[in-house]
Amino acid sequence: MASNVDALFVFLLVVSAMMSLLIFTMVIFFAVRYRRQPGRRAQQIDGSHALEITWSVIPFCVFIVFFIWGALIYFKERTPPADSTEVYTVAKQWMWKFEHMEGQREINELHVPAGRNVKMIMTSQDAIHSFFVPAFRIKQDVLPGRYTVAWFQATKPGTYHLFCAEYCGTMHSGMVGDVVVMEPKDYQAWMGGGGSQPLALTGEKLFSELGCVTCHRTDTQGRGPNLVGVFGKPVLLEDGRKITADENYIRESILQPAAKIVNGFKPIMPTFQGQISDEQLNALVAYVKSLGQQPSGPAKDVAAASPQP
Amino acid sequence: MHTSIPATVQGEAQENPALLHHFATEQQQKDAASLGMWIFLVTEIMFFGGMFCAYLVYRYWYFGDFAAASSSIDLSLGTINTAVLICSSLTVAMAVRCAQIAKQKAIVVYLILTILLGLAFLGIKGIEYYQKFEEHHVPGQASFHLDGHIPRHPDVPVNQRHAQIYFSLYFAMTGMHALHMIIGVGLFSYLTYKAWKGVYGPGYYTPLENGGLYWHFVDIVWIYLFPLLYLIDRHP
Amino acid sequence: MATAVLESGERETYLNREYGIKSWLLTVDHKRIALLYLIGITFFFFIGGFFALLIRLELLTPAGDLVQADTYNKLFTMHGQVMVFFFLIPAVPAVLGNFLIPIMIGARDLAFPRINLLSWYLYMAGGVLMLYTILNGGVDTGWTFYTPLSTEFLKTNVVTAALAVFVAGFSSILTGLNFIVTTHRMRAPGMTWNRLPLFVWAHYATSLIQILGTPVLAITLVLVALERLFHLGIFNPSLGGDPLLFQHLFWFYSHPAVYIMILPGMGIVSEIVCCFSRKRIFGYKAMALALLGIAVVGFLVWAHHMFVAGISLYAALIFSLLSYFVAVPSAIKVFNWTSTMYKGSITYQTPMLYAFGFIGLFTMGGLTGLFLASLGVDVHVTDTYFVIAHFHYIMVGGMVMAYLGGMHFWWPKISGRMYPEGWGRLAALLVFVGFNLTFFPQFVLGYMGMPRRYWDYSHMPEFQILNVLSTAGATILAVRYLLPMIYFLWSMRYGKPAPANPWNAAGLEWMIPSPPSTYNFDEQPVVTWEAYNYDEIKEEVPVAH
C-alpha cells in the first residue's frame, strides 16, 4: 500500500514539476522576449474565452485523476480487512500503550508479524494524539472517548519510526517509538515468551466479575440481548434504526447504555462510565467480539434474541 | 476649492448637520447606512449560527436528555418573555413610524417603552437564571444535578453529562442573546436622548430605522431560541 | 488637481494637514488609519518573525537544547497566532486596502470612517491582549486551539489568547463590512463594476469571507473560553462533548481565512503586472469571477484539514473533491497573469520582481495543495513539515511577496517619496534564495515523515541536514526583511520626491498628487475609461530613478 501512495506522490510530483516548469519558462521567456524595446508598444489583448475554458477544463480533468486515485487508496486505508490481527492501543500523554490479543503489553514499542494484516483499535486517555508510521504511509488521529482504527500490512522485517502526529502538550515530540516487524516465526517465538493472559480471556473474567453475565445470557431468558455473534452484524434498535455492531457500538453500550436500546429490550442496563479503565474496556470489547467467532465451523446464530415477554 | 471640513472626529460642522463630509448626497449616506446595518446583521447571524450548529448536533445525539432538561426550565417565564419582546418590536416600529409622520413626542414615548420592555425581558431572564442556580442546574459545578428521566422511559435516568451540555448551550445562547439585549438597551437610550433633542423627523430617521433593525434581529434570535430551548418534546 | 495650500505655502496633503498625536489617534482619514495599521502590522510581523527565528535555531540540532519543551511549544503557537491574526489577515486590507480603495473608486473616504478608526482600535486592543499573553507566560495550544488539549490539559494563558484573537476578529469583520458598503455605494459616476480595478474586486471578495467566516471563529473561541473558565464540556469528550465539533467550527473559518490572506495579494499582483507590462489584464471578467469563485468555493472545503481526524469516509471524499474545485480559479489567475505579459512591454522595477516571485512561488505552493487534497497522499503528509512548507509557500512566498510588491508600488503615492530602486531590487532577489532555501527542504522533510510541532527530533537525527539548510535560509530571510523597513524609513527623509504618477500607471490613484490631499479629489471624478486603459497611456514606465 505504501508503494501505492508513493506512486501517486510521484505522479503528482511529475505533473506539478511540469506545470511549474511551464509557468516559470513562460514567465521568464515573456519577461525577456517582451521586455521594453524602443519603438515597440504593448499589444492590448482583452482575453480569450476559448483559452479560459481550455485551461480550466484540462487542469480540472487532471485534478479529477488525482482525486480518484487518492480516493481509491483512502478507501482501502479506511477499510481494514476482516482477517486482521488486532492490537488495542491506548494513547496518553506522552506514551503509546499497546495490548495484543494474546495479552502481551508493550509501551512505545509494537511488535508485529510481517506479511499479516494488523488492525490498530485506538483510543486516547486525554488529548487527541495521532498514530503515524511514515514507513507504512499511514496516519490516524487517536481520540478520547471513542475508538478510531488504522490498519497496515508490513512487508519487510525491520524497525520503523512511530510518531505522535497531533500536538498533545509538552512532550509531544517525545511520544515516539518503534514498530518492530518480525518474520512470522520470530514473532511467534516472541509471543510465546510472554506468559500473559489473552485479552479476550481477561475480558471474559471481567464480564463475569462486573455482573454482565447475569443479564447477557446465552439463552432466551436474559434481560439483556444475547451477545454471541453480535459483532459485525446489524442490530435493530427500538427507535427503528438499524446499525452495525462495531467496536464503537460495543464501547458505547458499556459506557452509555441508554444511547441505543436494542429492539424489544428495556433500558435497564447500568452505565460503567468511570468504573473501568480504558484497558479494561478494551478487554471487554475484545471478549464480546470473540463470542461466536469460532476458528472452525459456522458462527453461532445471529443476535436477534427473542425479547422478554 | 472645497470648504474646510476638519478631518478629525471632533468637528462635524457643515451646511446640513446630518450629512457627513465624505458623502455626496444624503441619499447615498442613507443607503450606505442601511446596507451597513444589514451586513452587520448577517455577521450576527453567522455569530449566533455557530452556537445553533453546536446545539443542533447535540440535540440530535442526546435528544432524550435534552428533552428532559428542556422540561425543567420555566415555560411560563419564557412565554412571557417572548410576548414582551414581540411587544417591544412593535413599539420600535411605532417609534420609526412616528418619526416618519413627525410626531416628535411620540417617538420618545415609544422608545422609552421599548427600553422598559427590554429591561423587563432582562429582569425576567435574571429570575430564570436565579432559578437555575437554585435548582443546581448550572453546568460545570460539582453540585449539578438534573433529576428525572428520559421522556417515555421511566427507568432511564437523565445522563448528567449530556444534561450539562444542554445547560451549557442554554446559558451560552441565552447569555449571548441577553448581552445583545443590554447593548440594544444602551443603544436605544442614546437614540431616546437624540429623539428628545428633536434630531429625528421625516427628513432624517436613519439611526432609528437601523437601530430598529438591530432590535428586530435580537427579537428574531429569541423567536428561534424559545422553541429550541423551551419546547423540546413538550406535549399539550 | 491639488489646489489647497497651507499657510506655509506647501501643498496640503493628508500628512501635513495637522500635526500632533491627537490628530493621528482621532483621525477618520482612511489614509492616516492605513498608516496607523502599518505601524502595528510591522511591529507584529517582527515579533512573529522573531519567534520563527528562535524555532529555526532550536531545530538546528536534533536535541532540544536551546529552549525547554514548553517554551518551544509556546514559540510555535505564538508565531502562528501573531502571524495569522495580527499580520497576514489584516496586512493588505488594512494598510493598502484602506489607503487605496476609496481613491481607486473616486470617493473621498470609506463609507464609515469612524468605524474604520474603531477597527484600528480593536486591532490594537487585540494586539495588547496578545502582548499580554506573550509576556505573561505565553500560550502553547498551537495556533489551532484544538480541544480537549486547550480546554482541559494546558495551564497557560489560553483564555487571553482566545480573547485577543476574538477582539482582532471584530476588527477584521468591521473592515470587511466597510469595504463592501464602500464598493456598493461610494463609487464615482461612471465607475461601474466592470471598470473596477481588480484590486478592488479582490478586496470585495475578501470582505465577503471576512463578514461570513470570522463571526464563526469568534463564537467558537467564546465557547472555548467559557469551557475553560466554567469547566463546561461542549468540546470535551470526558464531559459529553465532541472534539471534532470544535475542529469543524474552527476550520469553517480558518480555511476561508487563508483566502482572506491571499486574495488581496492577488489583487495587488494584477495591478503590478498590468502596469509593468503596459497592458490591460488578460481576461478581466474571468479574473473577477475567479476571485469571487475562490471566495465562495473556499467556504465548502474546510474539512480537508480533518481527513485523518476521524471524520467519515464519505465526508472525506466530498471534501477532497470540492478542494479540487477551488484549485481551478487559482490556476486560471496564474495563466491570466502570464498571458498578460504576452506581447507586453516589460520592465523590471522592484514591484514587478515581487510579482514574478509571487507567480512562481504561489504556483509551487498551490500545486502542493493538490498533493494535500488527494486523500491517499494527505494521510501520509498531513501534520508533517510538508503542510508547513505548503502554507508557507503560499503565505510567505505568495502573500508577503505581494504585500511587499504593493508597498513598493504604492510607496511613492503613500509617502510622496521614491524608495531607492537598487536596494529594492536587491532585497527582492535575495528573497528568492532565502525563501526557497528555508522552505523547499521542508517538503522533503515532511515526506520523510518529520511531524510538525516537534521540539526535539533526536530519535531521527537523519532529519538534521535538511533542518540546517532550512535554518540557513531563515537567517537570510530575516536580514532581507529588515532591508525594506530600513530603506523605506530612509526614503521618508532622503528619498526623491515622487511625482503624481511615477510609473505612468493607469488608475484613479495615479491621477492625484503624491501624497494625496486629505479629501483625495477636489471634485468628484467622472469615469469614462475602462480599467487598465494602457492603450490610452502613451508613456512607458520611466527608467531608473
PDB file of N, CA, C and O in Angstrom, chain B residues 5-10 12 20-23 28 31-32 35-36 39-40 42-43 46-47 51 58 61-62 139-140 161 165 168, chain C residues 17-18 26 28 108 110-114 180-181 184-186 211-212 215 219 230-234 237-238 240-242 245 519:
ATOM      1  N   ILE B   5     -13.322  71.365   5.917  1.00  0.00           N
ATOM      2  CA  ILE B   5     -14.043  70.479   6.813  1.00  0.00           C
ATOM      3  C   ILE B   5     -13.011  69.651   7.561  1.00  0.00           C
ATOM      4  O   ILE B   5     -12.158  69.017   6.950  1.00  0.00           O
ATOM      5  N   PRO B   6     -13.052  69.691   8.886  1.00  0.00           N
ATOM      6  CA  PRO B   6     -11.980  69.019   9.630  1.00  0.00           C
ATOM      7  C   PRO B   6     -11.986  67.504   9.400  1.00  0.00           C
ATOM      8  O   PRO B   6     -13.020  66.915   9.132  1.00  0.00           O
ATOM      9  N   ALA B   7     -10.828  66.956   9.491  1.00  0.00           N
ATOM     10  CA  ALA B   7     -10.690  65.521   9.228  1.00  0.00           C
ATOM     11  C   ALA B   7     -10.737  64.684  10.492  1.00  0.00           C
ATOM     12  O   ALA B   7     -10.646  63.492  10.442  1.00  0.00           O
ATOM     13  N   THR B   8     -10.861  65.334  11.643  1.00  0.00           N
ATOM     14  CA  THR B   8     -10.879  64.538  12.872  1.00  0.00           C
ATOM     15  C   THR B   8     -12.309  64.325  13.335  1.00  0.00           C
ATOM     16  O   THR B   8     -13.231  64.985  12.884  1.00  0.00           O
ATOM     17  N   VAL B   9     -12.436  63.435  14.297  1.00  0.00           N
ATOM     18  CA  VAL B   9     -13.771  63.006  14.675  1.00  0.00           C
ATOM     19  C   VAL B   9     -14.481  64.067  15.511  1.00  0.00           C
ATOM     20  O   VAL B   9     -15.667  64.010  15.717  1.00  0.00           O
ATOM     21  N   GLN B  10     -13.731  65.082  15.931  1.00  0.00           N
ATOM     22  CA  GLN B  10     -14.369  66.025  16.849  1.00  0.00           C
ATOM     23  C   GLN B  10     -15.311  67.002  16.162  1.00  0.00           C
ATOM     24  O   GLN B  10     -16.392  67.259  16.629  1.00  0.00           O
ATOM     25  N   GLU B  12     -17.820  68.427  13.238  1.00  0.00           N
ATOM     26  CA  GLU B  12     -18.612  67.993  12.099  1.00  0.00           C
ATOM     27  C   GLU B  12     -19.504  69.110  11.606  1.00  0.00           C
ATOM     28  O   GLU B  12     -20.595  68.874  11.111  1.00  0.00           O
ATOM     29  N   LEU B  20     -22.784  63.766   6.451  1.00  0.00           N
ATOM     30  CA  LEU B  20     -21.370  63.639   6.767  1.00  0.00           C
ATOM     31  C   LEU B  20     -20.517  63.990   5.551  1.00  0.00           C
ATOM     32  O   LEU B  20     -20.946  63.848   4.417  1.00  0.00           O
ATOM     33  N   HIS B  21     -19.271  64.402   5.841  1.00  0.00           N
ATOM     34  CA  HIS B  21     -18.475  65.087   4.824  1.00  0.00           C
ATOM     35  C   HIS B  21     -18.098  64.237   3.637  1.00  0.00           C
ATOM     36  O   HIS B  21     -17.824  64.747   2.566  1.00  0.00           O
ATOM     37  N   HIS B  22     -18.038  62.933   3.825  1.00  0.00           N
ATOM     38  CA  HIS B  22     -17.488  62.137   2.733  1.00  0.00           C
ATOM     39  C   HIS B  22     -18.571  61.622   1.789  1.00  0.00           C
ATOM     40  O   HIS B  22     -18.270  60.981   0.800  1.00  0.00           O
ATOM     41  N   PHE B  23     -19.813  61.925   2.106  1.00  0.00           N
ATOM     42  CA  PHE B  23     -20.882  61.502   1.208  1.00  0.00           C
ATOM     43  C   PHE B  23     -21.251  62.628   0.260  1.00  0.00           C
ATOM     44  O   PHE B  23     -21.211  63.796   0.627  1.00  0.00           O
ATOM     45  N   GLN B  28     -27.172  58.931  -0.611  1.00  0.00           N
ATOM     46  CA  GLN B  28     -26.036  57.999  -0.577  1.00  0.00           C
ATOM     47  C   GLN B  28     -25.720  57.619   0.864  1.00  0.00           C
ATOM     48  O   GLN B  28     -25.464  56.467   1.178  1.00  0.00           O
ATOM     49  N   ASP B  31     -28.405  55.225   2.118  1.00  0.00           N
ATOM     50  CA  ASP B  31     -28.249  53.898   1.541  1.00  0.00           C
ATOM     51  C   ASP B  31     -27.065  53.162   2.141  1.00  0.00           C
ATOM     52  O   ASP B  31     -27.124  51.966   2.414  1.00  0.00           O
ATOM     53  N   ALA B  32     -25.977  53.901   2.331  1.00  0.00           N
ATOM     54  CA  ALA B  32     -24.788  53.262   2.894  1.00  0.00           C
ATOM     55  C   ALA B  32     -25.083  52.764   4.302  1.00  0.00           C
ATOM     56  O   ALA B  32     -24.729  51.650   4.665  1.00  0.00           O
ATOM     57  N   LEU B  35     -27.346  49.625   4.162  1.00  0.00           N
ATOM     58  CA  LEU B  35     -26.613  48.438   3.712  1.00  0.00           C
ATOM     59  C   LEU B  35     -25.660  47.968   4.802  1.00  0.00           C
ATOM     60  O   LEU B  35     -25.540  46.779   5.079  1.00  0.00           O
ATOM     61  N   GLY B  36     -25.013  48.933   5.446  1.00  0.00           N
ATOM     62  CA  GLY B  36     -24.084  48.578   6.511  1.00  0.00           C
ATOM     63  C   GLY B  36     -24.781  47.818   7.617  1.00  0.00           C
ATOM     64  O   GLY B  36     -24.272  46.812   8.123  1.00  0.00           O
ATOM     65  N   ILE B  39     -25.637  44.237   6.537  1.00  0.00           N
ATOM     66  CA  ILE B  39     -24.462  43.375   6.523  1.00  0.00           C
ATOM     67  C   ILE B  39     -24.047  43.027   7.949  1.00  0.00           C
ATOM     68  O   ILE B  39     -23.684  41.888   8.254  1.00  0.00           O
ATOM     69  N   PHE B  40     -24.142  43.998   8.842  1.00  0.00           N
ATOM     70  CA  PHE B  40     -23.802  43.701  10.224  1.00  0.00           C
ATOM     71  C   PHE B  40     -24.717  42.613  10.764  1.00  0.00           C
ATOM     72  O   PHE B  40     -24.267  41.707  11.484  1.00  0.00           O
ATOM     73  N   VAL B  42     -26.042  40.240   9.074  1.00  0.00           N
ATOM     74  CA  VAL B  42     -25.574  38.968   8.518  1.00  0.00           C
ATOM     75  C   VAL B  42     -24.432  38.414   9.365  1.00  0.00           C
ATOM     76  O   VAL B  42     -24.391  37.221   9.675  1.00  0.00           O
ATOM     77  N   THR B  43     -23.513  39.293   9.778  1.00  0.00           N
ATOM     78  CA  THR B  43     -22.420  38.787  10.619  1.00  0.00           C
ATOM     79  C   THR B  43     -22.971  38.255  11.937  1.00  0.00           C
ATOM     80  O   THR B  43     -22.480  37.260  12.466  1.00  0.00           O
ATOM     81  N   MET B  46     -24.232  34.767  11.470  1.00  0.00           N
ATOM     82  CA  MET B  46     -23.134  33.787  11.467  1.00  0.00           C
ATOM     83  C   MET B  46     -22.613  33.577  12.884  1.00  0.00           C
ATOM     84  O   MET B  46     -22.243  32.477  13.271  1.00  0.00           O
ATOM     85  N   PHE B  47     -22.589  34.656  13.669  1.00  0.00           N
ATOM     86  CA  PHE B  47     -22.083  34.582  15.035  1.00  0.00           C
ATOM     87  C   PHE B  47     -22.945  33.644  15.878  1.00  0.00           C
ATOM     88  O   PHE B  47     -22.454  32.700  16.490  1.00  0.00           O
ATOM     89  N   MET B  51     -23.287  28.706  17.486  1.00  0.00           N
ATOM     90  CA  MET B  51     -23.908  28.061  18.651  1.00  0.00           C
ATOM     91  C   MET B  51     -25.112  27.226  18.255  1.00  0.00           C
ATOM     92  O   MET B  51     -25.356  26.150  18.812  1.00  0.00           O
ATOM     93  N   TYR B  58     -25.883  18.370  19.130  1.00  0.00           N
ATOM     94  CA  TYR B  58     -26.075  17.671  20.401  1.00  0.00           C
ATOM     95  C   TYR B  58     -27.525  17.302  20.638  1.00  0.00           C
ATOM     96  O   TYR B  58     -27.824  16.273  21.238  1.00  0.00           O
ATOM     97  N   TRP B  61     -27.991  14.060  18.885  1.00  0.00           N
ATOM     98  CA  TRP B  61     -27.362  12.924  19.557  1.00  0.00           C
ATOM     99  C   TRP B  61     -27.998  12.591  20.894  1.00  0.00           C
ATOM    100  O   TRP B  61     -28.111  11.433  21.259  1.00  0.00           O
ATOM    101  N   TYR B  62     -28.375  13.577  21.682  1.00  0.00           N
ATOM    102  CA  TYR B  62     -28.809  13.380  23.062  1.00  0.00           C
ATOM    103  C   TYR B  62     -30.249  13.825  23.246  1.00  0.00           C
ATOM    104  O   TYR B  62     -30.587  14.474  24.223  1.00  0.00           O
ATOM    105  N   PRO B 139     -24.209  24.337  34.781  1.00  0.00           N
ATOM    106  CA  PRO B 139     -23.233  23.333  34.332  1.00  0.00           C
ATOM    107  C   PRO B 139     -21.840  23.663  34.824  1.00  0.00           C
ATOM    108  O   PRO B 139     -21.513  24.813  35.077  1.00  0.00           O
ATOM    109  N   GLY B 140     -21.030  22.641  34.931  1.00  0.00           N
ATOM    110  CA  GLY B 140     -19.646  22.845  35.339  1.00  0.00           C
ATOM    111  C   GLY B 140     -19.484  22.898  36.837  1.00  0.00           C
ATOM    112  O   GLY B 140     -18.373  22.936  37.344  1.00  0.00           O
ATOM    113  N   ARG B 161     -24.023  14.203  32.177  1.00  0.00           N
ATOM    114  CA  ARG B 161     -23.085  14.925  31.314  1.00  0.00           C
ATOM    115  C   ARG B 161     -23.812  15.518  30.108  1.00  0.00           C
ATOM    116  O   ARG B 161     -23.543  16.654  29.701  1.00  0.00           O
ATOM    117  N   ILE B 165     -24.426  19.561  28.968  1.00  0.00           N
ATOM    118  CA  ILE B 165     -24.194  20.156  27.655  1.00  0.00           C
ATOM    119  C   ILE B 165     -25.404  21.000  27.273  1.00  0.00           C
ATOM    120  O   ILE B 165     -25.275  22.117  26.769  1.00  0.00           O
ATOM    121  N   SER B 168     -25.115  24.113  29.253  1.00  0.00           N
ATOM    122  CA  SER B 168     -24.027  24.952  28.752  1.00  0.00           C
ATOM    123  C   SER B 168     -24.512  25.755  27.570  1.00  0.00           C
ATOM    124  O   SER B 168     -24.303  26.968  27.482  1.00  0.00           O
TER     125      SER B 168
ATOM    126  N   ARG C  17      -1.478  68.099   7.039  1.00  0.00           N
ATOM    127  CA  ARG C  17      -2.664  68.883   7.346  1.00  0.00           C
ATOM    128  C   ARG C  17      -2.737  69.277   8.815  1.00  0.00           C
ATOM    129  O   ARG C  17      -3.095  70.370   9.176  1.00  0.00           O
ATOM    130  N   GLU C  18      -2.469  68.266   9.627  1.00  0.00           N
ATOM    131  CA  GLU C  18      -2.474  68.527  11.070  1.00  0.00           C
ATOM    132  C   GLU C  18      -1.356  67.715  11.671  1.00  0.00           C
ATOM    133  O   GLU C  18      -1.136  66.569  11.272  1.00  0.00           O
ATOM    134  N   LEU C  26      -7.133  60.369  16.653  1.00  0.00           N
ATOM    135  CA  LEU C  26      -8.563  60.619  16.486  1.00  0.00           C
ATOM    136  C   LEU C  26      -8.914  60.857  15.021  1.00  0.00           C
ATOM    137  O   LEU C  26      -9.978  61.370  14.708  1.00  0.00           O
ATOM    138  N   VAL C  28     -10.118  60.325  11.203  1.00  0.00           N
ATOM    139  CA  VAL C  28     -11.040  59.440  10.497  1.00  0.00           C
ATOM    140  C   VAL C  28     -10.638  59.347   9.026  1.00  0.00           C
ATOM    141  O   VAL C  28     -11.363  58.819   8.205  1.00  0.00           O
ATOM    142  N   ARG C 108     -14.246  60.004  -1.432  1.00  0.00           N
ATOM    143  CA  ARG C 108     -13.452  60.819  -0.505  1.00  0.00           C
ATOM    144  C   ARG C 108     -12.956  60.005   0.674  1.00  0.00           C
ATOM    145  O   ARG C 108     -11.976  60.371   1.304  1.00  0.00           O
ATOM    146  N   LEU C 110     -13.867  55.991   3.059  1.00  0.00           N
ATOM    147  CA  LEU C 110     -14.702  54.796   3.097  1.00  0.00           C
ATOM    148  C   LEU C 110     -16.108  55.200   3.529  1.00  0.00           C
ATOM    149  O   LEU C 110     -16.337  56.327   3.961  1.00  0.00           O
ATOM    150  N   ALA C 111     -17.052  54.248   3.452  1.00  0.00           N
ATOM    151  CA  ALA C 111     -18.433  54.558   3.822  1.00  0.00           C
ATOM    152  C   ALA C 111     -18.541  54.944   5.289  1.00  0.00           C
ATOM    153  O   ALA C 111     -19.320  55.816   5.648  1.00  0.00           O
ATOM    154  N   PHE C 112     -17.746  54.306   6.153  1.00  0.00           N
ATOM    155  CA  PHE C 112     -17.880  54.535   7.594  1.00  0.00           C
ATOM    156  C   PHE C 112     -16.519  54.852   8.189  1.00  0.00           C
ATOM    157  O   PHE C 112     -15.872  53.980   8.773  1.00  0.00           O
ATOM    158  N   PRO C 113     -16.070  56.110   8.085  1.00  0.00           N
ATOM    159  CA  PRO C 113     -14.722  56.433   8.568  1.00  0.00           C
ATOM    160  C   PRO C 113     -14.540  56.192  10.058  1.00  0.00           C
ATOM    161  O   PRO C 113     -13.474  55.759  10.488  1.00  0.00           O
ATOM    162  N   ARG C 114     -15.568  56.457  10.848  1.00  0.00           N
ATOM    163  CA  ARG C 114     -15.393  56.272  12.288  1.00  0.00           C
ATOM    164  C   ARG C 114     -15.317  54.799  12.646  1.00  0.00           C
ATOM    165  O   ARG C 114     -14.584  54.404  13.544  1.00  0.00           O
ATOM    166  N   ILE C 180     -17.310  46.461   1.811  1.00  0.00           N
ATOM    167  CA  ILE C 180     -18.444  46.050   0.981  1.00  0.00           C
ATOM    168  C   ILE C 180     -19.377  47.233   0.739  1.00  0.00           C
ATOM    169  O   ILE C 180     -19.773  47.513  -0.400  1.00  0.00           O
ATOM    170  N   VAL C 181     -19.715  47.933   1.819  1.00  0.00           N
ATOM    171  CA  VAL C 181     -20.632  49.068   1.642  1.00  0.00           C
ATOM    172  C   VAL C 181     -19.984  50.145   0.777  1.00  0.00           C
ATOM    173  O   VAL C 181     -20.629  50.744  -0.087  1.00  0.00           O
ATOM    174  N   HIS C 184     -20.166  49.153  -2.841  1.00  0.00           N
ATOM    175  CA  HIS C 184     -21.513  49.228  -3.389  1.00  0.00           C
ATOM    176  C   HIS C 184     -21.995  50.656  -3.551  1.00  0.00           C
ATOM    177  O   HIS C 184     -22.680  50.986  -4.514  1.00  0.00           O
ATOM    178  N   ARG C 185     -21.672  51.502  -2.568  1.00  0.00           N
ATOM    179  CA  ARG C 185     -22.369  52.786  -2.513  1.00  0.00           C
ATOM    180  C   ARG C 185     -21.530  54.014  -2.833  1.00  0.00           C
ATOM    181  O   ARG C 185     -22.076  55.093  -2.993  1.00  0.00           O
ATOM    182  N   MET C 186     -20.211  53.873  -2.854  1.00  0.00           N
ATOM    183  CA  MET C 186     -19.397  55.091  -2.933  1.00  0.00           C
ATOM    184  C   MET C 186     -18.659  55.255  -4.247  1.00  0.00           C
ATOM    185  O   MET C 186     -17.790  56.106  -4.358  1.00  0.00           O
ATOM    186  N   ILE C 211     -16.787  38.837   6.506  1.00  0.00           N
ATOM    187  CA  ILE C 211     -18.021  39.023   7.261  1.00  0.00           C
ATOM    188  C   ILE C 211     -18.744  37.711   7.508  1.00  0.00           C
ATOM    189  O   ILE C 211     -19.475  37.574   8.477  1.00  0.00           O
ATOM    190  N   LEU C 212     -18.560  36.725   6.634  1.00  0.00           N
ATOM    191  CA  LEU C 212     -19.291  35.482   6.831  1.00  0.00           C
ATOM    192  C   LEU C 212     -18.532  34.490   7.702  1.00  0.00           C
ATOM    193  O   LEU C 212     -19.138  33.737   8.455  1.00  0.00           O
ATOM    194  N   PRO C 215     -17.155  35.663  12.157  1.00  0.00           N
ATOM    195  CA  PRO C 215     -18.022  35.513  13.329  1.00  0.00           C
ATOM    196  C   PRO C 215     -18.079  34.082  13.856  1.00  0.00           C
ATOM    197  O   PRO C 215     -18.241  33.871  15.063  1.00  0.00           O
ATOM    198  N   ILE C 219     -17.385  33.068  17.795  1.00  0.00           N
ATOM    199  CA  ILE C 219     -18.234  32.360  18.753  1.00  0.00           C
ATOM    200  C   ILE C 219     -17.557  31.080  19.220  1.00  0.00           C
ATOM    201  O   ILE C 219     -17.695  30.675  20.379  1.00  0.00           O
ATOM    202  N   PHE C 230     -15.444  27.770  32.992  1.00  0.00           N
ATOM    203  CA  PHE C 230     -16.515  27.202  33.793  1.00  0.00           C
ATOM    204  C   PHE C 230     -16.577  25.691  33.754  1.00  0.00           C
ATOM    205  O   PHE C 230     -17.568  25.098  34.166  1.00  0.00           O
ATOM    206  N   HIS C 231     -15.505  25.063  33.215  1.00  0.00           N
ATOM    207  CA  HIS C 231     -15.449  23.604  33.219  1.00  0.00           C
ATOM    208  C   HIS C 231     -16.657  23.001  32.510  1.00  0.00           C
ATOM    209  O   HIS C 231     -17.270  22.043  32.979  1.00  0.00           O
ATOM    210  N   LEU C 232     -17.013  23.575  31.366  1.00  0.00           N
ATOM    211  CA  LEU C 232     -18.108  23.018  30.583  1.00  0.00           C
ATOM    212  C   LEU C 232     -17.564  21.931  29.669  1.00  0.00           C
ATOM    213  O   LEU C 232     -16.353  21.746  29.580  1.00  0.00           O
ATOM    214  N   GLY C 233     -18.477  21.239  28.986  1.00  0.00           N
ATOM    215  CA  GLY C 233     -17.993  20.104  28.207  1.00  0.00           C
ATOM    216  C   GLY C 233     -18.380  20.108  26.764  1.00  0.00           C
ATOM    217  O   GLY C 233     -18.448  19.062  26.134  1.00  0.00           O
ATOM    218  N   ILE C 234     -18.597  21.303  26.184  1.00  0.00           N
ATOM    219  CA  ILE C 234     -19.140  21.341  24.835  1.00  0.00           C
ATOM    220  C   ILE C 234     -18.215  20.635  23.849  1.00  0.00           C
ATOM    221  O   ILE C 234     -18.658  19.989  22.904  1.00  0.00           O
ATOM    222  N   PRO C 237     -14.784  15.334  25.403  1.00  0.00           N
ATOM    223  CA  PRO C 237     -15.446  14.021  25.479  1.00  0.00           C
ATOM    224  C   PRO C 237     -15.619  13.520  26.905  1.00  0.00           C
ATOM    225  O   PRO C 237     -16.589  12.846  27.203  1.00  0.00           O
ATOM    226  N   SER C 238     -14.690  13.866  27.791  1.00  0.00           N
ATOM    227  CA  SER C 238     -14.857  13.344  29.144  1.00  0.00           C
ATOM    228  C   SER C 238     -16.043  13.999  29.832  1.00  0.00           C
ATOM    229  O   SER C 238     -16.486  13.544  30.876  1.00  0.00           O
ATOM    230  N   GLY C 240     -18.865  14.714  27.889  1.00  0.00           N
ATOM    231  CA  GLY C 240     -20.003  14.504  26.993  1.00  0.00           C
ATOM    232  C   GLY C 240     -19.925  15.216  25.668  1.00  0.00           C
ATOM    233  O   GLY C 240     -20.803  15.093  24.827  1.00  0.00           O
ATOM    234  N   GLY C 241     -18.871  16.018  25.460  1.00  0.00           N
ATOM    235  CA  GLY C 241     -18.805  16.799  24.234  1.00  0.00           C
ATOM    236  C   GLY C 241     -18.030  16.104  23.138  1.00  0.00           C
ATOM    237  O   GLY C 241     -17.570  14.987  23.277  1.00  0.00           O
ATOM    238  N   ASP C 242     -17.866  16.809  22.004  1.00  0.00           N
ATOM    239  CA  ASP C 242     -17.210  16.217  20.844  1.00  0.00           C
ATOM    240  C   ASP C 242     -16.069  17.109  20.365  1.00  0.00           C
ATOM    241  O   ASP C 242     -16.304  18.230  19.948  1.00  0.00           O
ATOM    242  N   LEU C 245     -16.386  18.524  16.833  1.00  0.00           N
ATOM    243  CA  LEU C 245     -17.255  19.678  16.609  1.00  0.00           C
ATOM    244  C   LEU C 245     -16.426  20.949  16.648  1.00  0.00           C
ATOM    245  O   LEU C 245     -16.592  21.856  15.825  1.00  0.00           O
ATOM    246  N   TYR C 519      -8.782  65.093   1.203  1.00  0.00           N
ATOM    247  CA  TYR C 519     -10.050  64.642   0.622  1.00  0.00           C
ATOM    248  C   TYR C 519      -9.890  63.966  -0.712  1.00  0.00           C
ATOM    249  O   TYR C 519     -10.870  63.760  -1.411  1.00  0.00           O
TER     250      TYR C 519
END
